[in-house]
Amino acid sequence: LVRALIAARDNGCHVINMSYGESFVHETGGRFAELASEFVERYGIIFTTSAGNNGPALTTVGAPGGTCSALIGVGAFVSPSMMEVEYSLHQSLPATNYTWSSRGPAPDGHMGVAIVAPGGAIAPVPTWTLQGKQLMNGTSMSSPNCCGGIALIISAVLAQGLRYTPAALRRAIENSAAYVDKIEPWALGTGLLQVPAAQKRL
């Protein structure tokens, strides 16, 4: 992981997704969380990471996404149209987070889940599975979805010749996120990612 961070810095990466997480004992995060925070502050690299798939109980967020405020922990959202296409539902259900999407708060009181993004995707899979596509679910899907949205925001900002800081970008994302009725704050974070609205706030 440390070598990967150094490679990201050396190659001028603007945003990194980490679709993994693990349980933790100490909320201070550890060596990787310290390094990730340093890379955000010193090099302006944005990190999105999975909040975890251990919900629906409170304080189920994993490390590093839910334990380090420098990283953007992403929960898994599912919309009525996603349910219809991905699960062949005949009856429309309200938008919600997946029940298994991890919830905050982190043990130190941090929200844990900063934002939510779609947590299901029909994606290509390795050829050895003998099938071309597969339905994938998890915060490992919502985190790269959010990362891609942030990459679009950064691309638009740079194309206009503007500058941004990680703090300003995160503030724009969180302040423009859409509230979704009947999803508790510890699962929803600040809301559902809204790319055009966030870009306008920078």
PDB file of C-alpha atoms in Angstrom:
ATOM      1  CA  LEU A   1       0.000   0.000   0.000  1.00  0.00           C
ATOM      2  CA  VAL A   2       2.824   2.389   0.777  1.00  0.00           C
ATOM      3  CA  ARG A   3       4.470   1.652  -2.571  1.00  0.00           C
ATOM      4  CA  ALA A   4       1.127   2.237  -4.282  1.00  0.00           C
ATOM      5  CA  LEU A   5       0.812   5.646  -2.614  1.00  0.00           C
ATOM      6  CA  ILE A   6       4.298   6.596  -3.750  1.00  0.00           C
ATOM      7  CA  ALA A   7       3.502   5.464  -7.315  1.00  0.00           C
ATOM      8  CA  ALA A   8       0.280   7.527  -7.272  1.00  0.00           C
ATOM      9  CA  ARG A   9       2.218  10.579  -6.157  1.00  0.00           C
ATOM     10  CA  ASP A  10       4.976  10.083  -8.709  1.00  0.00           C
ATOM     11  CA  ASN A  11       2.470   9.660 -11.553  1.00  0.00           C
ATOM     12  CA  GLY A  12       0.415  12.725 -10.666  1.00  0.00           C
ATOM     13  CA  CYS A  13      -2.794  10.918  -9.677  1.00  0.00           C
ATOM     14  CA  HIS A  14      -5.636  13.177  -8.610  1.00  0.00           C
ATOM     15  CA  VAL A  15      -7.997  10.584  -7.162  1.00  0.00           C
ATOM     16  CA  ILE A  16      -7.683   7.047  -5.779  1.00  0.00           C
ATOM     17  CA  ASN A  17     -10.356   4.457  -5.010  1.00  0.00           C
ATOM     18  CA  MET A  18      -9.831   1.724  -2.445  1.00  0.00           C
ATOM     19  CA  SER A  19     -12.579  -0.906  -2.548  1.00  0.00           C
ATOM     20  CA  TYR A  20     -11.584  -2.744   0.561  1.00  0.00           C
ATOM     21  CA  GLY A  21     -11.986  -2.524   4.291  1.00  0.00           C
ATOM     22  CA  GLU A  22     -11.428  -4.473   7.445  1.00  0.00           C
ATOM     23  CA  SER A  23     -12.491  -4.429  11.037  1.00  0.00           C
ATOM     24  CA  PHE A  24     -10.390  -2.492  13.502  1.00  0.00           C
ATOM     25  CA  VAL A  25      -9.768  -2.113  17.207  1.00  0.00           C
ATOM     26  CA  HIS A  26      -8.117   1.296  17.533  1.00  0.00           C
ATOM     27  CA  GLU A  27      -9.913   4.237  15.972  1.00  0.00           C
ATOM     28  CA  THR A  28      -6.703   6.153  15.329  1.00  0.00           C
ATOM     29  CA  GLY A  29      -6.279   4.224  12.082  1.00  0.00           C
ATOM     30  CA  GLY A  30      -2.650   3.123  12.004  1.00  0.00           C
ATOM     31  CA  ARG A  31       0.258   3.686   9.646  1.00  0.00           C
ATOM     32  CA  PHE A  32      -1.678   3.627   6.368  1.00  0.00           C
ATOM     33  CA  ALA A  33      -4.307   6.077   7.608  1.00  0.00           C
ATOM     34  CA  GLU A  34      -1.527   8.427   8.697  1.00  0.00           C
ATOM     35  CA  LEU A  35       0.137   8.208   5.290  1.00  0.00           C
ATOM     36  CA  ALA A  36      -3.158   8.666   3.445  1.00  0.00           C
ATOM     37  CA  SER A  37      -3.875  11.787   5.469  1.00  0.00           C
ATOM     38  CA  GLU A  38      -0.404  13.101   4.669  1.00  0.00           C
ATOM     39  CA  PHE A  39      -0.897  12.493   0.942  1.00  0.00           C
ATOM     40  CA  VAL A  40      -4.221  14.339   1.013  1.00  0.00           C
ATOM     41  CA  GLU A  41      -2.734  17.326   2.817  1.00  0.00           C
ATOM     42  CA  ARG A  42       0.641  17.474   1.049  1.00  0.00           C
ATOM     43  CA  TYR A  43      -0.121  16.280  -2.486  1.00  0.00           C
ATOM     44  CA  GLY A  44      -3.848  16.966  -2.823  1.00  0.00           C
ATOM     45  CA  ILE A  45      -4.772  13.383  -3.717  1.00  0.00           C
ATOM     46  CA  ILE A  46      -8.443  12.545  -3.082  1.00  0.00           C
ATOM     47  CA  PHE A  47      -9.255   9.123  -1.615  1.00  0.00           C
ATOM     48  CA  THR A  48     -12.594   7.326  -1.785  1.00  0.00           C
ATOM     49  CA  THR A  49     -12.975   4.058   0.043  1.00  0.00           C
ATOM     50  CA  SER A  50     -15.628   1.489   0.901  1.00  0.00           C
ATOM     51  CA  ALA A  51     -17.513   2.098   4.127  1.00  0.00           C
ATOM     52  CA  GLY A  52     -17.977  -1.658   4.533  1.00  0.00           C
ATOM     53  CA  ASN A  53     -20.691  -4.301   4.125  1.00  0.00           C
ATOM     54  CA  ASN A  54     -21.343  -5.085   7.783  1.00  0.00           C
ATOM     55  CA  GLY A  55     -24.614  -3.168   8.314  1.00  0.00           C
ATOM     56  CA  PRO A  56     -27.269  -2.446   9.310  1.00  0.00           C
ATOM     57  CA  ALA A  57     -26.056  -2.063  12.893  1.00  0.00           C
ATOM     58  CA  LEU A  58     -24.519   1.225  13.981  1.00  0.00           C
ATOM     59  CA  THR A  59     -20.727   1.583  14.249  1.00  0.00           C
ATOM     60  CA  THR A  60     -20.085  -1.110  11.637  1.00  0.00           C
ATOM     61  CA  VAL A  61     -17.872   1.011   9.363  1.00  0.00           C
ATOM     62  CA  GLY A  62     -14.516  -0.537   8.550  1.00  0.00           C
ATOM     63  CA  ALA A  63     -10.970   0.747   8.235  1.00  0.00           C
ATOM     64  CA  PRO A  64      -9.697   2.798   6.553  1.00  0.00           C
ATOM     65  CA  GLY A  65     -12.845   4.421   5.112  1.00  0.00           C
ATOM     66  CA  GLY A  66     -14.746   4.918   8.321  1.00  0.00           C
ATOM     67  CA  THR A  67     -11.831   5.675  10.591  1.00  0.00           C
ATOM     68  CA  CYS A  68      -9.890   8.396   8.815  1.00  0.00           C
ATOM     69  CA  SER A  69     -11.514  11.769   8.173  1.00  0.00           C
ATOM     70  CA  ALA A  70      -9.076  12.462   5.321  1.00  0.00           C
ATOM     71  CA  LEU A  71     -10.652   9.619   3.319  1.00  0.00           C
ATOM     72  CA  ILE A  72     -14.169   9.732   1.885  1.00  0.00           C
ATOM     73  CA  GLY A  73     -16.079   6.707   3.208  1.00  0.00           C
ATOM     74  CA  VAL A  74     -18.833   5.725   0.756  1.00  0.00           C
ATOM     75  CA  GLY A  75     -22.038   3.848   1.596  1.00  0.00           C
ATOM     76  CA  ALA A  76     -24.100   1.758  -0.859  1.00  0.00           C
ATOM     77  CA  PHE A  77     -27.328   3.306  -2.216  1.00  0.00           C
ATOM     78  CA  VAL A  78     -29.986   1.605  -4.354  1.00  0.00           C
ATOM     79  CA  SER A  79     -32.613   3.505  -6.363  1.00  0.00           C
ATOM     80  CA  PRO A  80     -35.996   2.231  -7.607  1.00  0.00           C
ATOM     81  CA  SER A  81     -34.709   2.102 -11.198  1.00  0.00           C
ATOM     82  CA  MET A  82     -31.648   0.090 -10.088  1.00  0.00           C
ATOM     83  CA  MET A  83     -33.932  -2.377  -8.284  1.00  0.00           C
ATOM     84  CA  GLU A  84     -36.079  -2.805 -11.378  1.00  0.00           C
ATOM     85  CA  VAL A  85     -33.174  -3.490 -13.759  1.00  0.00           C
ATOM     86  CA  GLU A  86     -30.827  -5.398 -11.473  1.00  0.00           C
ATOM     87  CA  TYR A  87     -33.288  -7.460  -9.434  1.00  0.00           C
ATOM     88  CA  SER A  88     -36.273  -7.753 -11.829  1.00  0.00           C
ATOM     89  CA  LEU A  89     -38.681  -6.310  -9.283  1.00  0.00           C
ATOM     90  CA  HIS A  90     -42.278  -6.016 -10.437  1.00  0.00           C
ATOM     91  CA  GLN A  91     -43.194  -3.506  -7.749  1.00  0.00           C
ATOM     92  CA  SER A  92     -41.298  -0.278  -7.245  1.00  0.00           C
ATOM     93  CA  LEU A  93     -39.764   0.221  -3.814  1.00  0.00           C
ATOM     94  CA  PRO A  94     -38.527   3.503  -2.331  1.00  0.00           C
ATOM     95  CA  ALA A  95     -34.894   4.554  -2.661  1.00  0.00           C
ATOM     96  CA  THR A  96     -32.784   3.299   0.216  1.00  0.00           C
ATOM     97  CA  ASN A  97     -29.372   2.114   1.278  1.00  0.00           C
ATOM     98  CA  TYR A  98     -28.703  -1.590   1.041  1.00  0.00           C
ATOM     99  CA  THR A  99     -29.385  -3.132   4.439  1.00  0.00           C
ATOM    100  CA  TRP A 100     -25.844  -4.486   4.649  1.00  0.00           C
ATOM    101  CA  SER A 101     -24.166  -1.136   3.899  1.00  0.00           C
ATOM    102  CA  SER A 102     -22.134  -0.238   6.988  1.00  0.00           C
ATOM    103  CA  ARG A 103     -23.269   2.559   9.256  1.00  0.00           C
ATOM    104  CA  GLY A 104     -21.441   5.084  11.379  1.00  0.00           C
ATOM    105  CA  PRO A 105     -20.482   6.491  13.712  1.00  0.00           C
ATOM    106  CA  ALA A 106     -16.860   5.489  14.079  1.00  0.00           C
ATOM    107  CA  PRO A 107     -15.780   4.788  17.669  1.00  0.00           C
ATOM    108  CA  ASP A 108     -14.277   8.287  17.938  1.00  0.00           C
ATOM    109  CA  GLY A 109     -17.583   9.932  16.918  1.00  0.00           C
ATOM    110  CA  HIS A 110     -16.601  10.570  13.280  1.00  0.00           C
ATOM    111  CA  MET A 111     -19.543  10.103  10.857  1.00  0.00           C
ATOM    112  CA  GLY A 112     -17.860   7.110   9.218  1.00  0.00           C
ATOM    113  CA  VAL A 113     -20.011   7.342   6.079  1.00  0.00           C
ATOM    114  CA  ALA A 114     -19.350  10.642   4.301  1.00  0.00           C
ATOM    115  CA  ILE A 115     -21.586  10.129   1.276  1.00  0.00           C
ATOM    116  CA  VAL A 116     -23.474   7.441  -0.651  1.00  0.00           C
ATOM    117  CA  ALA A 117     -23.388   6.328  -4.293  1.00  0.00           C
ATOM    118  CA  PRO A 118     -24.992   3.455  -6.235  1.00  0.00           C
ATOM    119  CA  GLY A 119     -23.837   0.186  -4.681  1.00  0.00           C
ATOM    120  CA  GLY A 120     -24.821  -2.274  -7.399  1.00  0.00           C
ATOM    121  CA  ALA A 121     -23.432  -2.706 -10.890  1.00  0.00           C
ATOM    122  CA  ILE A 122     -23.718  -5.124 -13.782  1.00  0.00           C
ATOM    123  CA  ALA A 123     -20.045  -5.475 -14.629  1.00  0.00           C
ATOM    124  CA  PRO A 124     -17.724  -7.564 -16.828  1.00  0.00           C
ATOM    125  CA  VAL A 125     -16.054 -10.378 -14.934  1.00  0.00           C
ATOM    126  CA  PRO A 126     -12.982 -12.577 -15.591  1.00  0.00           C
ATOM    127  CA  THR A 127     -13.363 -14.984 -18.512  1.00  0.00           C
ATOM    128  CA  TRP A 128     -12.669 -18.009 -16.316  1.00  0.00           C
ATOM    129  CA  THR A 129     -16.116 -17.508 -14.741  1.00  0.00           C
ATOM    130  CA  LEU A 130     -17.593 -18.506 -18.139  1.00  0.00           C
ATOM    131  CA  GLN A 131     -19.996 -15.600 -18.134  1.00  0.00           C
ATOM    132  CA  GLY A 132     -19.571 -12.185 -19.685  1.00  0.00           C
ATOM    133  CA  LYS A 133     -21.233 -10.118 -17.008  1.00  0.00           C
ATOM    134  CA  GLN A 134     -22.259 -10.435 -13.416  1.00  0.00           C
ATOM    135  CA  LEU A 135     -24.296  -8.414 -10.938  1.00  0.00           C
ATOM    136  CA  MET A 136     -21.924  -7.091  -8.303  1.00  0.00           C
ATOM    137  CA  ASN A 137     -23.120  -5.564  -5.034  1.00  0.00           C
ATOM    138  CA  GLY A 138     -21.296  -3.843  -2.213  1.00  0.00           C
ATOM    139  CA  THR A 139     -19.649  -0.687  -1.044  1.00  0.00           C
ATOM    140  CA  SER A 140     -16.852  -1.962  -3.290  1.00  0.00           C
ATOM    141  CA  MET A 141     -19.192  -0.848  -6.093  1.00  0.00           C
ATOM    142  CA  SER A 142     -20.345   2.433  -4.535  1.00  0.00           C
ATOM    143  CA  SER A 143     -16.824   3.644  -3.783  1.00  0.00           C
ATOM    144  CA  PRO A 144     -15.531   3.459  -7.397  1.00  0.00           C
ATOM    145  CA  ASN A 145     -18.821   4.977  -8.571  1.00  0.00           C
ATOM    146  CA  CYS A 146     -18.178   7.940  -6.278  1.00  0.00           C
ATOM    147  CA  CYS A 147     -14.520   8.041  -7.344  1.00  0.00           C
ATOM    148  CA  GLY A 148     -15.534   8.258 -11.003  1.00  0.00           C
ATOM    149  CA  GLY A 149     -17.904  11.114 -10.190  1.00  0.00           C
ATOM    150  CA  ILE A 150     -15.156  12.976  -8.370  1.00  0.00           C
ATOM    151  CA  ALA A 151     -12.810  12.398 -11.322  1.00  0.00           C
ATOM    152  CA  LEU A 152     -15.387  14.117 -13.551  1.00  0.00           C
ATOM    153  CA  ILE A 153     -15.559  17.069 -11.156  1.00  0.00           C
ATOM    154  CA  ILE A 154     -11.772  17.398 -11.050  1.00  0.00           C
ATOM    155  CA  SER A 155     -11.573  17.124 -14.837  1.00  0.00           C
ATOM    156  CA  ALA A 156     -14.094  19.948 -15.269  1.00  0.00           C
ATOM    157  CA  VAL A 157     -12.300  22.153 -12.759  1.00  0.00           C
ATOM    158  CA  LEU A 158      -8.892  21.627 -14.378  1.00  0.00           C
ATOM    159  CA  ALA A 159     -10.336  22.169 -17.881  1.00  0.00           C
ATOM    160  CA  GLN A 160     -11.477  25.616 -16.717  1.00  0.00           C
ATOM    161  CA  GLY A 161      -8.010  26.402 -15.436  1.00  0.00           C
ATOM    162  CA  LEU A 162      -9.234  26.563 -11.851  1.00  0.00           C
ATOM    163  CA  ARG A 163      -7.593  25.267  -8.720  1.00  0.00           C
ATOM    164  CA  TYR A 164      -9.066  23.298  -5.861  1.00  0.00           C
ATOM    165  CA  THR A 165      -7.999  21.867  -2.541  1.00  0.00           C
ATOM    166  CA  PRO A 166      -9.103  18.501  -1.132  1.00  0.00           C
ATOM    167  CA  ALA A 167     -10.969  20.344   1.617  1.00  0.00           C
ATOM    168  CA  ALA A 168     -12.812  22.580  -0.877  1.00  0.00           C
ATOM    169  CA  LEU A 169     -13.679  19.611  -3.081  1.00  0.00           C
ATOM    170  CA  ARG A 170     -14.984  17.576  -0.176  1.00  0.00           C
ATOM    171  CA  ARG A 171     -16.974  20.538   1.093  1.00  0.00           C
ATOM    172  CA  ALA A 172     -18.549  20.991  -2.362  1.00  0.00           C
ATOM    173  CA  ILE A 173     -19.422  17.284  -2.573  1.00  0.00           C
ATOM    174  CA  GLU A 174     -20.947  17.119   0.876  1.00  0.00           C
ATOM    175  CA  ASN A 175     -22.824  20.426   0.667  1.00  0.00           C
ATOM    176  CA  SER A 176     -24.397  19.526  -2.682  1.00  0.00           C
ATOM    177  CA  ALA A 177     -25.315  15.923  -1.829  1.00  0.00           C
ATOM    178  CA  ALA A 178     -29.002  15.055  -2.164  1.00  0.00           C
ATOM    179  CA  TYR A 179     -30.976  14.181   0.949  1.00  0.00           C
ATOM    180  CA  VAL A 180     -32.868  10.910   0.584  1.00  0.00           C
ATOM    181  CA  ASP A 181     -35.969  10.604   2.723  1.00  0.00           C
ATOM    182  CA  LYS A 182     -36.190   7.784   5.265  1.00  0.00           C
ATOM    183  CA  ILE A 183     -32.487   6.879   5.237  1.00  0.00           C
ATOM    184  CA  GLU A 184     -30.939   7.446   8.651  1.00  0.00           C
ATOM    185  CA  PRO A 185     -28.004   9.914   8.780  1.00  0.00           C
ATOM    186  CA  TRP A 186     -25.472   7.317   9.934  1.00  0.00           C
ATOM    187  CA  ALA A 187     -26.177   5.351   6.728  1.00  0.00           C
ATOM    188  CA  LEU A 188     -26.685   8.293   4.364  1.00  0.00           C
ATOM    189  CA  GLY A 189     -23.823  10.511   5.480  1.00  0.00           C
ATOM    190  CA  THR A 190     -24.349  13.920   3.926  1.00  0.00           C
ATOM    191  CA  GLY A 191     -26.412  12.446   1.083  1.00  0.00           C
ATOM    192  CA  LEU A 192     -26.321  11.017  -2.438  1.00  0.00           C
ATOM    193  CA  LEU A 193     -23.473  12.275  -4.644  1.00  0.00           C
ATOM    194  CA  GLN A 194     -24.551  14.954  -7.166  1.00  0.00           C
ATOM    195  CA  VAL A 195     -21.750  15.536  -9.675  1.00  0.00           C
ATOM    196  CA  PRO A 196     -22.994  18.644 -11.592  1.00  0.00           C
ATOM    197  CA  ALA A 197     -24.127  20.391  -8.413  1.00  0.00           C
ATOM    198  CA  ALA A 198     -20.800  19.717  -6.667  1.00  0.00           C
ATOM    199  CA  GLN A 199     -18.827  21.020  -9.643  1.00  0.00           C
ATOM    200  CA  LYS A 200     -20.790  24.287  -9.592  1.00  0.00           C
ATOM    201  CA  ARG A 201     -19.852  24.860  -5.956  1.00  0.00           C
ATOM    202  CA  LEU A 202     -16.117  24.920  -6.644  1.00  0.00           C
TER     203      LEU A 202
END
